[in-house]
Amino acid sequence: MLRYTLQRIIYMLITLFIIATLTFFLMKLLPGSPLKSQDKLTPEQITIINEKYGLNDPLPVQYVNYLGNLAQGDLGLSFQYDNRPVTEMIAGRIGPSAQLGLQALILGSIVGLILGIIAAIKHNTFFDYGATFLAVIGISIPSFVFAGFMQFVLGVKLQLLPVALWEGFSYTIMPTLALSGFVIANISRFMRTELLEVMASDYIMLAKAKGISQSGIIIKHAIRNALIPVITIIGPLAVNIMTGSLVIERIFAIPGLGEQFVKSISMNDYTVIMGTTIFYSALFIFIIFVVDILYGIVDPRIRLAGGRK
Amino acid sequence: MEQKQLENLSPDLFRPAAGKEDLEKIGRPSLSYWQDAWIRLKKNKGAIFGLIIVILITLLAIFAPVFSSHTYREQNLALSKLPPKIPVLEHVGFLGVDGKDKDGFDVYKAKNVKEYYWFGTDDLGRDQWVRVWQGTRISLLIAVAAALIDLFIGIIYGGVAGFYGGRTDNIMMRIIEILIGIPHLIIVILFILIFKPGVTSIILAMVITGWTGMARIVRGQILKMKEQEFVLASKTLGAANSRLIGKHLIPNVLGPIIVTTMFSVPGAIFTEAFLSFIGLGIAPPQASLGSLVNDGFRFIQTYPYQLIIPSIVISLLILSFNLLGDGLRDALDPKMRK
């Protein structure tokens, strides 16, 4: 297990280093300079600004400085927002995004698990077909379409919920639902398959032969074992919620990290784009890492084998 | 007594026992892999629904812009924001395609428009019918091209890794592991920032990390196939490499390849739409399904049809591909044969 964890940490660091390097050089490749929009600057001003951002140094020096700063958690200064540190800008925006993401993940997991369990227990009945149908719909309808549909029906037509903005719990309902649709669909589908597989295994038959009641078997033996593989898809789903929030935050005008990222793209605020990209990537990689390690802890077969096949 | 009864039996009551030839007779016609798969696919209602919708939408995307009297970029400000009006269906009240705006005001009558704009017009007076199908065309083009390039790279990379195995395989797989660790959308966004949004740059951006999934599947399949007894048996019987590949490896690997491609198309359609939302999609006057939905959001309160119609088309398209992919996965799995 220790060896596996170490191996994963090394991979994680390599990936992060590659992302940081790639981001840096891609940003240098970008056409135009951040100062281009302000053509009125005198040459002296440009020199001063270039000096401040370290743009006069040769590229390798800039690269090393950049990596050094990065290691200390310094992501540079924003080009557009009056020299505010990017780290500070990210920190100020993380709240709504984190709340939205966690709400969607928790809601999606709970509803998805319940749907999946019902579908598996009532295999080949109306409930099963209903849940399977819902899952296909949930996977197919993009979150932004779902968001638009809710805004139109619940917000504009029925006026039940606020259409946009971020001023209280009622404002979080629609974006949370929009983000959790995909999670519900995936978890219910996965849980159904896993539970059906477990129910067909020998130890369940043994439990039945011993005379344990159906509900006892399902709660004590089947669900607990079926839950283990479901952990693996939590990581990718969390990543999906985070990328989905880029669009959802824009649609609902939520002052989160995703909304800021999209804005920085349209404003060519390169340091913010770069910083947010690295922050997102690090978070993605970290979530996947935690989920993998968790999986190793929960499932002894993997712990003993010393790594996933 | 018993003896007598037996003597009374006439010889007509007997017939020769079935010969050995009959025991070995093949009971049902032998089917090729594809015939078999098609029979299974036909039984799956969802997959057939998906197949029909995919074909229908593809045909509309190809031909609707060609046969219309309008083009996707032709503007007519006098006829802007007309609600949808479709002949015959206009009499079915709840569909809302009667040419009346949300307050029940007949815009067509007021502006004295005789023509029917099936999906209405947008804020610049462009025909939405043509724009929606033109957009579908672009979305499909991007998705199918990205899926095919993924397929091509994936088969070669995965094939080489799986076939040679050992050290080659090890190195190639480590590279993939690192690539997979990089969030797909981040790379796509960075790439498009540099090469400016356009059909080609969007396709290429999606391919950069998109091929890894296919490569892993091909490698896994080839590795599995190499160790199977039937391949060994075929080799022992003296089958040439060409026969091994053509008769055994390809049919067995092709199923998962087709299924993966089927699922990567809706993924690419979604990614393209996603890019439109963050301002990195197809630039106007060109349209894609994503950019149409994105534009539609501006008029959600006043002209909702501009949001609803492209939303329905993109959802239906992704749904159909998913249903078809699900059906194909079941149909192409030889172990499902009954």
XYZ file of C-alpha atoms in Angstrom:
647
model
C 0.000 0.000 0.000
C 2.811 2.384 0.928
C 4.627 1.600 -2.288
C 1.437 2.167 -4.245
C 0.801 5.496 -2.523
C 4.350 6.669 -3.174
C 4.115 5.636 -6.794
C 0.889 7.588 -7.158
C 2.396 10.673 -5.516
C 5.326 10.599 -7.940
C 2.956 10.331 -10.894
C 0.941 13.182 -9.486
C 3.985 15.433 -9.245
C 5.163 14.542 -12.767
C 1.731 15.317 -14.170
C 1.574 18.631 -12.336
C 5.036 19.580 -13.548
C 4.072 18.778 -17.134
C 0.885 20.817 -16.834
C 2.763 23.783 -15.354
C 5.419 23.637 -18.091
C 2.857 23.230 -20.828
C 0.759 26.103 -19.519
C 3.780 28.360 -19.280
C 5.036 27.771 -22.818
C 1.575 27.787 -24.358
C 0.941 31.152 -22.722
C 4.213 32.466 -24.157
C 3.064 31.292 -27.568
C -0.122 33.315 -27.343
C -0.323 35.952 -30.037
C -0.121 39.547 -28.819
C 0.960 40.895 -25.469
C -1.283 41.783 -22.546
C -0.295 45.421 -23.068
C -1.502 45.564 -26.618
C -4.929 46.924 -25.811
C -3.315 50.000 -24.253
C -1.590 51.402 -27.291
C -1.207 54.821 -25.729
C 1.663 53.725 -23.484
C 5.009 55.393 -23.970
C 8.080 53.181 -24.462
C 9.305 54.012 -20.951
C 6.004 52.905 -19.450
C 6.151 49.637 -21.360
C 9.676 49.021 -20.080
C 8.569 49.680 -16.519
C 5.589 47.364 -16.846
C 7.649 44.651 -18.505
C 10.163 44.959 -15.689
C 7.443 44.601 -13.082
C 6.084 41.409 -14.599
C 9.554 40.072 -15.314
C 8.882 40.047 -19.060
C 12.318 41.445 -19.937
C 14.185 38.370 -18.719
C 15.159 35.655 -21.188
C 12.602 32.874 -21.476
C 14.541 30.218 -19.493
C 14.981 32.662 -16.595
C 11.273 33.482 -16.707
C 10.496 29.783 -16.687
C 12.688 29.040 -13.675
C 11.293 32.039 -11.789
C 7.807 30.885 -12.638
C 8.418 27.364 -11.347
C 10.064 28.735 -8.205
C 7.123 31.026 -7.485
C 4.723 28.214 -8.223
C 6.410 25.962 -5.686
C 5.768 28.696 -3.102
C 2.137 28.975 -4.141
C 2.622 32.317 -5.907
C 0.686 32.468 -9.159
C 1.653 36.008 -10.180
C -0.344 39.207 -10.587
C -3.443 39.800 -12.670
C -2.931 41.861 -15.819
C -6.405 43.319 -15.790
C -7.444 43.731 -12.179
C -5.026 46.303 -10.910
C -2.203 43.916 -10.049
C -4.195 41.783 -7.678
C -2.413 38.510 -6.866
C -4.001 35.608 -8.721
C -3.880 33.468 -5.584
C -6.006 36.048 -3.792
C -8.461 36.212 -6.683
C -8.859 32.439 -6.662
C -9.279 32.337 -2.889
C -11.973 34.999 -3.066
C -13.965 33.048 -5.616
C -13.678 29.522 -4.310
C -16.546 29.712 -1.796
C -19.618 29.610 -4.053
C -17.966 27.063 -6.367
C -17.105 24.726 -3.507
C -20.571 25.004 -1.991
C -22.239 24.342 -5.327
C -19.934 21.431 -6.150
C -20.333 19.733 -2.785
C -24.117 20.164 -2.802
C -24.320 18.673 -6.269
C -21.996 15.788 -5.406
C -23.815 14.889 -2.187
C -27.294 15.213 -3.675
C -26.260 13.326 -6.809
C -24.645 10.493 -4.841
C -27.584 9.984 -2.497
C -30.269 10.097 -5.186
C -28.130 8.026 -7.560
C -27.496 5.314 -4.956
C -31.174 5.083 -4.023
C -32.235 4.867 -7.676
C -29.576 2.261 -8.432
C -30.484 0.096 -5.445
C -34.200 0.222 -6.271
C -33.480 -0.668 -9.898
C -31.338 -3.666 -8.908
C -33.713 -5.013 -6.261
C -36.717 -4.650 -8.537
C -34.736 -6.042 -11.473
C -36.709 -6.250 -14.736
C -39.757 -4.473 -13.377
C -41.282 -1.107 -14.075
C -38.992 0.525 -11.470
C -35.898 -0.906 -13.106
C -36.880 0.329 -16.572
C -37.857 3.704 -15.142
C -34.523 4.155 -13.374
C -32.563 2.967 -16.418
C -34.467 5.373 -18.633
C -33.791 8.244 -16.219
C -30.100 7.351 -16.235
C -29.864 7.472 -20.039
C -31.665 10.813 -20.053
C -29.397 12.149 -17.313
C -26.252 11.151 -19.180
C -27.493 12.513 -22.497
C -28.956 15.895 -21.633
C -26.125 18.405 -21.188
C -26.177 20.314 -17.901
C -26.571 23.649 -19.676
C -29.677 22.442 -21.499
C -31.097 21.190 -18.218
C -30.217 24.539 -16.636
C -31.958 26.450 -19.431
C -35.013 24.246 -19.164
C -35.259 24.863 -15.408
C -34.679 28.585 -15.772
C -37.470 28.734 -18.322
C -40.017 26.536 -16.509
C -39.281 27.136 -12.802
C -37.908 30.647 -13.107
C -39.675 32.414 -15.953
C -42.989 30.551 -16.321
C -43.836 29.414 -12.778
C -41.683 31.995 -10.953
C -40.966 29.469 -8.187
C -37.216 30.037 -7.952
C -34.917 32.959 -8.726
C -33.636 32.770 -12.325
C -30.042 33.754 -11.475
C -27.605 35.405 -9.043
C -26.285 34.221 -5.693
C -28.080 35.618 -2.682
C -29.173 32.728 -0.536
C -30.049 29.067 -0.432
C -32.971 29.294 -2.867
C -30.488 30.597 -5.437
C -28.426 27.430 -5.160
C -31.263 24.998 -5.926
C -31.375 25.212 -9.715
C -27.607 25.209 -10.315
C -27.203 22.292 -7.890
C -29.886 20.300 -9.689
C -28.361 21.117 -13.073
C -24.953 19.876 -11.946
C -26.191 16.772 -10.133
C -28.165 15.324 -13.073
C -25.090 13.700 -14.585
C -23.925 12.405 -11.189
C -27.303 10.839 -10.436
C -27.386 9.123 -13.814
C -23.869 7.701 -13.571
C -24.039 6.545 -9.970
C -27.442 4.897 -10.365
C -26.311 3.069 -13.483
C -23.089 1.898 -11.879
C -24.735 0.910 -8.599
C -27.387 -1.101 -10.413
C -24.808 -3.114 -12.376
C -22.616 -3.707 -9.329
C -25.488 -4.721 -7.088
C -26.854 -7.142 -9.692
C -23.422 -8.702 -9.980
C -23.035 -9.059 -6.219
C -26.536 -10.516 -5.869
C -25.562 -13.281 -8.288
C -22.427 -14.243 -6.359
C -21.903 -17.387 -4.294
C -21.705 -15.781 -0.890
C -25.147 -14.254 -1.362
C -26.451 -17.704 -2.218
C -24.797 -19.014 0.935
C -26.440 -16.285 2.981
C -29.783 -17.236 1.435
C -29.183 -20.898 2.184
C -28.484 -20.008 5.790
C -31.944 -18.500 5.936
C -31.120 -14.809 6.238
C -34.040 -12.626 5.186
C -33.979 -10.861 1.824
C -33.710 -7.404 3.379
C -30.943 -8.615 5.681
C -28.969 -9.947 2.742
C -29.354 -6.763 0.759
C -28.458 -4.363 3.558
C -25.758 -6.391 5.301
C -24.042 -8.150 2.425
C -25.007 -6.909 -1.007
C -25.028 -3.113 -0.725
C -21.852 -2.936 1.317
C -19.905 -4.880 -1.246
C -21.483 -3.177 -4.230
C -20.567 0.236 -2.815
C -16.810 -0.381 -3.049
C -16.419 -0.014 -6.834
C -18.808 2.948 -6.829
C -16.107 4.900 -4.964
C -13.939 4.819 -8.090
C -16.363 6.869 -10.150
C -16.739 9.576 -7.496
C -13.396 11.065 -8.609
C -14.237 11.464 -12.303
C -17.695 12.709 -11.351
C -16.250 15.391 -9.066
C -14.038 16.489 -11.949
C -17.100 16.561 -14.187
C -18.934 18.789 -11.700
C -15.995 21.187 -11.607
C -15.799 21.586 -15.370
C -19.582 21.714 -15.572
C -19.562 24.574 -13.098
C -17.623 26.736 -15.597
C -20.760 26.856 -17.719
C -23.378 26.624 -14.968
C -21.868 29.530 -13.023
C -21.965 31.637 -16.140
C -25.597 30.753 -16.894
C -26.750 31.522 -13.346
C -24.389 34.497 -12.889
C -22.792 32.950 -9.802
C -19.631 34.729 -8.580
C -17.536 31.553 -8.473
C -14.183 30.421 -9.771
C -15.608 29.105 -13.031
C -17.279 32.381 -13.838
C -14.014 34.224 -13.201
C -12.112 31.782 -15.413
C -14.504 32.271 -18.326
C -14.304 36.032 -17.859
C -10.506 35.981 -17.809
C -10.532 34.072 -21.105
C -12.620 36.741 -22.792
C -10.475 39.501 -21.241
C -7.143 37.878 -22.169
C -6.015 38.049 -18.554
C -3.215 35.562 -19.107
C -1.885 35.250 -15.566
C -5.372 34.541 -14.247
C -5.996 31.955 -16.982
C -2.661 30.333 -16.204
C -3.129 30.388 -12.433
C -6.678 29.075 -12.546
C -5.675 26.348 -15.003
C -2.946 25.136 -12.688
C -5.205 25.380 -9.667
C -7.942 23.382 -11.404
C -5.471 20.775 -12.633
C -3.936 20.341 -9.190
C -7.378 19.934 -7.684
C -8.412 17.418 -10.369
C -5.302 15.353 -9.846
C -5.606 15.517 -6.083
C -9.239 14.348 -6.118
C -8.429 11.391 -8.359
C -5.476 10.552 -6.101
C -7.550 10.653 -2.905
C -10.247 8.499 -4.462
C -7.696 5.927 -5.645
C -6.066 5.704 -2.232
C -9.470 5.476 -0.582
C -10.336 2.634 -2.889
C -7.168 0.820 -1.876
C -8.038 1.249 1.791
C -11.613 0.057 1.398
C -10.928 -2.904 -0.865
C -8.417 -5.346 0.682
C -7.867 -7.143 -2.629
C -6.222 -4.060 -4.056
C -4.259 -3.345 -0.914
C -2.716 -6.796 -1.019
C -1.979 -6.712 -4.731
C -0.110 -3.450 -4.184
C -1.759 -1.496 -6.960
C -4.583 -1.587 -9.373
C -4.200 -3.802 -12.398
C -50.171 -63.795 -23.989
C -47.564 -61.105 -24.229
C -45.805 -63.037 -26.891
C -48.919 -62.974 -29.012
C -49.401 -59.230 -28.774
C -45.891 -58.636 -29.947
C -46.427 -60.881 -32.934
C -49.458 -58.838 -33.877
C -47.501 -55.609 -34.270
C -47.277 -54.674 -37.902
C -43.914 -53.692 -39.413
C -45.426 -50.339 -40.488
C -45.147 -49.126 -36.960
C -41.368 -49.188 -37.167
C -38.923 -46.937 -38.896
C -35.162 -46.932 -38.918
C -33.446 -45.061 -36.122
C -31.988 -41.674 -37.033
C -28.601 -42.051 -38.650
C -25.422 -40.527 -37.413
C -25.537 -37.921 -40.178
C -28.718 -36.483 -38.715
C -27.175 -35.997 -35.312
C -24.567 -33.747 -36.767
C -26.986 -31.724 -38.865
C -26.776 -27.993 -38.160
C -30.082 -26.917 -36.731
C -30.086 -23.284 -37.745
C -28.427 -21.367 -40.514
C -24.884 -20.363 -39.677
C -24.668 -16.618 -39.254
C -21.706 -14.362 -39.669
C -20.685 -12.159 -36.756
C -22.335 -9.111 -38.320
C -25.599 -10.824 -39.192
C -25.762 -12.050 -35.645
C -25.040 -8.604 -34.231
C -27.662 -7.020 -36.476
C -30.303 -9.494 -35.311
C -29.540 -8.637 -31.701
C -29.490 -4.918 -32.417
C -32.890 -5.086 -34.110
C -34.412 -6.515 -30.938
C -33.273 -3.472 -28.950
C -35.998 -0.840 -29.344
C -33.929 1.960 -27.832
C -31.006 1.333 -30.167
C -33.257 1.294 -33.232
C -34.885 4.529 -32.091
C -31.394 5.998 -31.684
C -30.299 4.758 -35.103
C -33.364 6.254 -36.814
C -32.966 9.636 -35.080
C -29.228 9.765 -35.851
C -29.906 9.039 -39.539
C -32.783 11.537 -39.632
C -30.791 14.336 -38.004
C -27.765 13.627 -40.209
C -29.922 13.787 -43.353
C -31.522 17.039 -42.197
C -28.113 18.481 -41.378
C -26.834 17.611 -44.845
C -29.848 18.537 -46.945
C -31.937 21.111 -45.063
C -29.501 24.015 -45.632
C -29.124 23.018 -49.297
C -32.827 22.974 -50.106
C -33.763 26.129 -48.245
C -34.180 29.456 -50.016
C -32.230 31.117 -47.185
C -28.627 30.773 -46.087
C -27.306 30.593 -42.551
C -25.706 34.049 -42.798
C -28.348 35.951 -44.722
C -29.704 38.747 -42.504
C -33.007 40.560 -42.788
C -33.512 42.941 -39.901
C -37.102 43.664 -40.961
C -37.950 40.042 -40.258
C -36.058 39.623 -36.991
C -37.335 37.620 -34.039
C -40.232 35.962 -35.838
C -41.641 33.092 -33.775
C -41.722 29.626 -35.334
C -44.627 28.830 -37.671
C -45.067 25.428 -39.252
C -47.906 24.564 -41.666
C -50.526 22.124 -40.300
C -48.852 21.995 -36.860
C -49.800 25.668 -36.393
C -53.333 24.496 -35.556
C -52.084 22.318 -32.690
C -52.224 24.879 -29.898
C -49.833 23.565 -27.243
C -46.861 23.193 -29.595
C -46.619 26.952 -29.873
C -45.590 26.962 -33.526
C -48.483 29.142 -34.675
C -46.456 32.263 -35.421
C -47.659 34.049 -32.290
C -45.215 35.467 -29.737
C -45.450 34.739 -26.009
C -48.242 37.286 -25.540
C -50.373 35.688 -28.254
C -49.667 38.441 -30.761
C -49.538 37.217 -34.369
C -46.268 38.699 -35.594
C -46.612 37.212 -39.057
C -49.913 39.034 -39.612
C -48.571 42.310 -38.215
C -45.487 42.238 -40.410
C -47.462 40.857 -43.349
C -45.148 37.864 -43.784
C -46.578 35.148 -46.029
C -43.639 32.782 -45.699
C -43.437 30.167 -42.948
C -40.279 30.264 -40.845
C -40.427 26.775 -39.332
C -38.087 27.528 -36.452
C -38.597 31.311 -36.537
C -35.817 33.850 -37.048
C -33.122 35.153 -34.715
C -32.393 38.720 -33.616
C -30.716 39.518 -36.946
C -33.551 38.040 -38.985
C -31.640 34.922 -39.995
C -33.717 31.823 -40.651
C -33.368 29.581 -37.592
C -34.362 26.448 -39.549
C -31.292 26.796 -41.728
C -29.093 27.907 -38.836
C -30.080 24.982 -36.627
C -29.333 22.416 -39.331
C -26.192 24.222 -40.438
C -25.136 24.211 -36.770
C -25.911 20.512 -36.483
C -23.783 19.952 -39.561
C -20.800 21.722 -37.969
C -21.290 19.952 -34.629
C -21.518 16.560 -36.318
C -18.537 17.315 -38.532
C -16.380 18.233 -35.551
C -17.546 15.264 -33.485
C -17.190 12.654 -36.224
C -13.819 13.973 -37.396
C -12.462 14.017 -33.834
C -13.783 10.507 -33.216
C -12.239 9.163 -36.437
C -8.821 10.701 -35.750
C -8.953 9.321 -32.194
C -9.794 5.950 -33.690
C -6.894 6.067 -36.114
C -4.246 7.121 -33.574
C -5.718 4.864 -30.906
C -5.624 1.737 -33.048
C -2.032 2.289 -34.112
C -0.728 3.253 -30.656
C -2.737 0.630 -28.795
C -2.003 -1.993 -31.437
C 1.751 -1.458 -31.270
C 1.764 -1.441 -27.460
C -0.397 -4.537 -27.234
C 1.304 -6.472 -30.014
C 4.921 -5.948 -28.958
C 4.211 -5.939 -25.224
C 7.074 -5.962 -22.741
C 9.229 -2.880 -22.463
C 7.679 -1.021 -25.404
C 4.269 -1.523 -23.921
C 5.466 -0.403 -20.505
C 6.901 2.880 -21.753
C 3.947 3.618 -24.008
C 1.490 3.007 -21.211
C 3.381 5.246 -18.756
C 3.108 8.070 -21.306
C -0.632 7.499 -21.550
C -1.000 7.431 -17.775
C 0.529 10.882 -17.518
C -1.590 12.199 -20.397
C -4.734 10.885 -18.735
C -3.806 12.706 -15.535
C -4.049 16.040 -17.355
C -7.625 17.290 -17.325
C -8.964 17.022 -20.846
C -10.868 20.314 -20.940
C -7.939 22.342 -19.630
C -5.761 21.253 -22.537
C -8.564 21.881 -25.000
C -9.071 25.393 -23.634
C -5.352 26.268 -23.734
C -4.969 24.885 -27.232
C -7.876 26.889 -28.618
C -6.700 30.054 -26.888
C -3.541 29.825 -28.955
C -4.845 28.644 -32.281
C -8.036 30.729 -32.259
C -11.463 29.079 -32.405
C -12.312 27.353 -35.651
C -13.442 23.962 -36.870
C -9.904 22.631 -37.382
C -8.464 23.911 -34.115
C -11.415 22.546 -32.153
C -11.023 19.112 -33.758
C -7.270 19.057 -33.110
C -7.679 20.256 -29.537
C -10.089 17.443 -28.811
C -7.793 14.870 -30.390
C -4.707 15.822 -28.323
C -5.842 13.910 -25.274
C -8.906 12.230 -26.753
C -7.116 9.307 -28.394
C -5.832 7.813 -25.133
C -9.114 6.083 -24.322
C -9.180 4.277 -27.638
C -5.501 3.313 -27.397
C -6.070 1.717 -24.002
C -9.049 -0.246 -25.232
C -7.255 -1.537 -28.329
C -4.199 -2.483 -26.289
C -6.297 -4.282 -23.697
C -8.173 -6.205 -26.362
C -5.061 -7.233 -28.266
C -3.348 -8.357 -25.058
C -6.392 -10.385 -24.098
C -6.725 -11.928 -27.547
C -3.096 -12.944 -27.716
C -3.518 -15.159 -24.686
C -6.781 -16.777 -25.727
C -6.813 -20.498 -26.414
C -8.651 -20.141 -29.690
C -5.777 -18.114 -31.111
C -3.331 -20.768 -29.956
C -5.593 -23.474 -31.393
C -5.788 -21.702 -34.696
C -2.006 -21.303 -34.740
C -1.545 -24.978 -33.922
C -3.825 -25.903 -36.795
C -1.449 -24.025 -39.047
C -3.314 -20.785 -39.607
C -1.248 -18.074 -41.232
C -0.846 -14.702 -39.537
C -3.174 -13.116 -42.075
C -5.896 -15.596 -41.164
C -5.275 -15.067 -37.466
C -5.647 -11.337 -37.861
C -8.526 -11.343 -40.321
C -10.568 -14.150 -38.849
C -9.882 -13.897 -35.144
C -8.266 -10.673 -33.970
C -10.155 -8.096 -36.024
C -13.699 -9.323 -35.418
C -13.007 -9.580 -31.716
C -11.370 -6.181 -31.386
C -13.733 -4.384 -33.760
C -16.742 -4.585 -31.448
C -15.234 -2.579 -28.576
C -13.658 -0.170 -31.077
C -16.996 0.598 -32.708
C -18.690 0.982 -29.335
C -15.993 3.341 -28.042
C -16.251 5.460 -31.186
C -20.020 5.538 -30.819
C -19.666 6.913 -27.295
C -16.931 9.386 -28.158
C -19.115 11.161 -30.736
C -21.670 12.475 -28.215
C -18.783 13.370 -25.911
C -17.254 15.499 -28.640
C -20.594 17.146 -29.433
C -20.847 18.078 -25.766
C -17.266 19.384 -25.595
C -17.819 21.565 -28.638
C -21.003 23.003 -27.096
C -19.123 23.549 -23.856
C -16.458 25.556 -25.695
C -19.134 27.795 -27.212
C -20.322 28.546 -23.699
C -16.983 29.761 -22.470
C -16.530 31.900 -25.548
C -14.133 29.619 -27.409
C -16.568 28.060 -29.841
C -17.297 28.587 -33.514
C -17.232 32.297 -34.374
C -20.288 33.977 -35.924
C -21.787 34.112 -38.519
C -20.962 30.396 -38.549
C -23.056 28.443 -36.054
C -22.856 25.192 -34.129
C -25.459 23.616 -31.889
C -23.531 24.841 -28.865
C -23.288 28.428 -30.056
C -26.998 28.438 -30.933
C -27.940 27.253 -27.441
C -25.547 29.793 -25.962
C -27.075 32.614 -28.035
C -30.542 31.382 -27.112
C -29.878 32.049 -23.431
C -29.898 35.779 -24.097
C -33.556 35.650 -25.070
C -34.787 33.114 -22.523
C -37.411 35.508 -21.171
C -38.560 37.080 -24.415
C -38.022 34.636 -27.286
C -37.606 31.243 -25.601
C -37.941 29.294 -28.877
C -34.427 30.426 -29.785
C -33.155 28.466 -26.786
C -35.626 25.588 -26.844
C -35.224 24.381 -30.427
C -31.416 23.982 -30.550
C -31.537 22.539 -26.995
C -33.941 19.846 -28.138
C -31.839 19.024 -31.198
C -28.571 18.721 -29.259
C -30.175 16.650 -26.481
C -31.894 14.361 -28.960
C -28.663 13.904 -30.896
C -26.584 13.002 -27.826
C -29.364 10.776 -26.493
C -29.639 8.901 -29.792
C -25.903 8.291 -29.991
C -25.893 7.012 -26.409
C -28.853 4.698 -27.017
C -27.260 3.399 -30.203
C -23.941 2.925 -28.423
C -25.618 1.012 -25.594
C -27.401 -1.211 -28.103
C -24.230 -1.822 -30.093
C -22.272 -2.718 -26.972
C -24.768 -5.462 -26.218
C -25.125 -6.556 -29.831
C -21.434 -6.728 -30.668
C -20.462 -8.765 -27.619
C -20.090 -12.303 -29.009
C -20.599 -13.756 -25.543
C -24.191 -12.534 -25.633
C -24.997 -15.009 -28.414
C -27.773 -17.353 -27.374
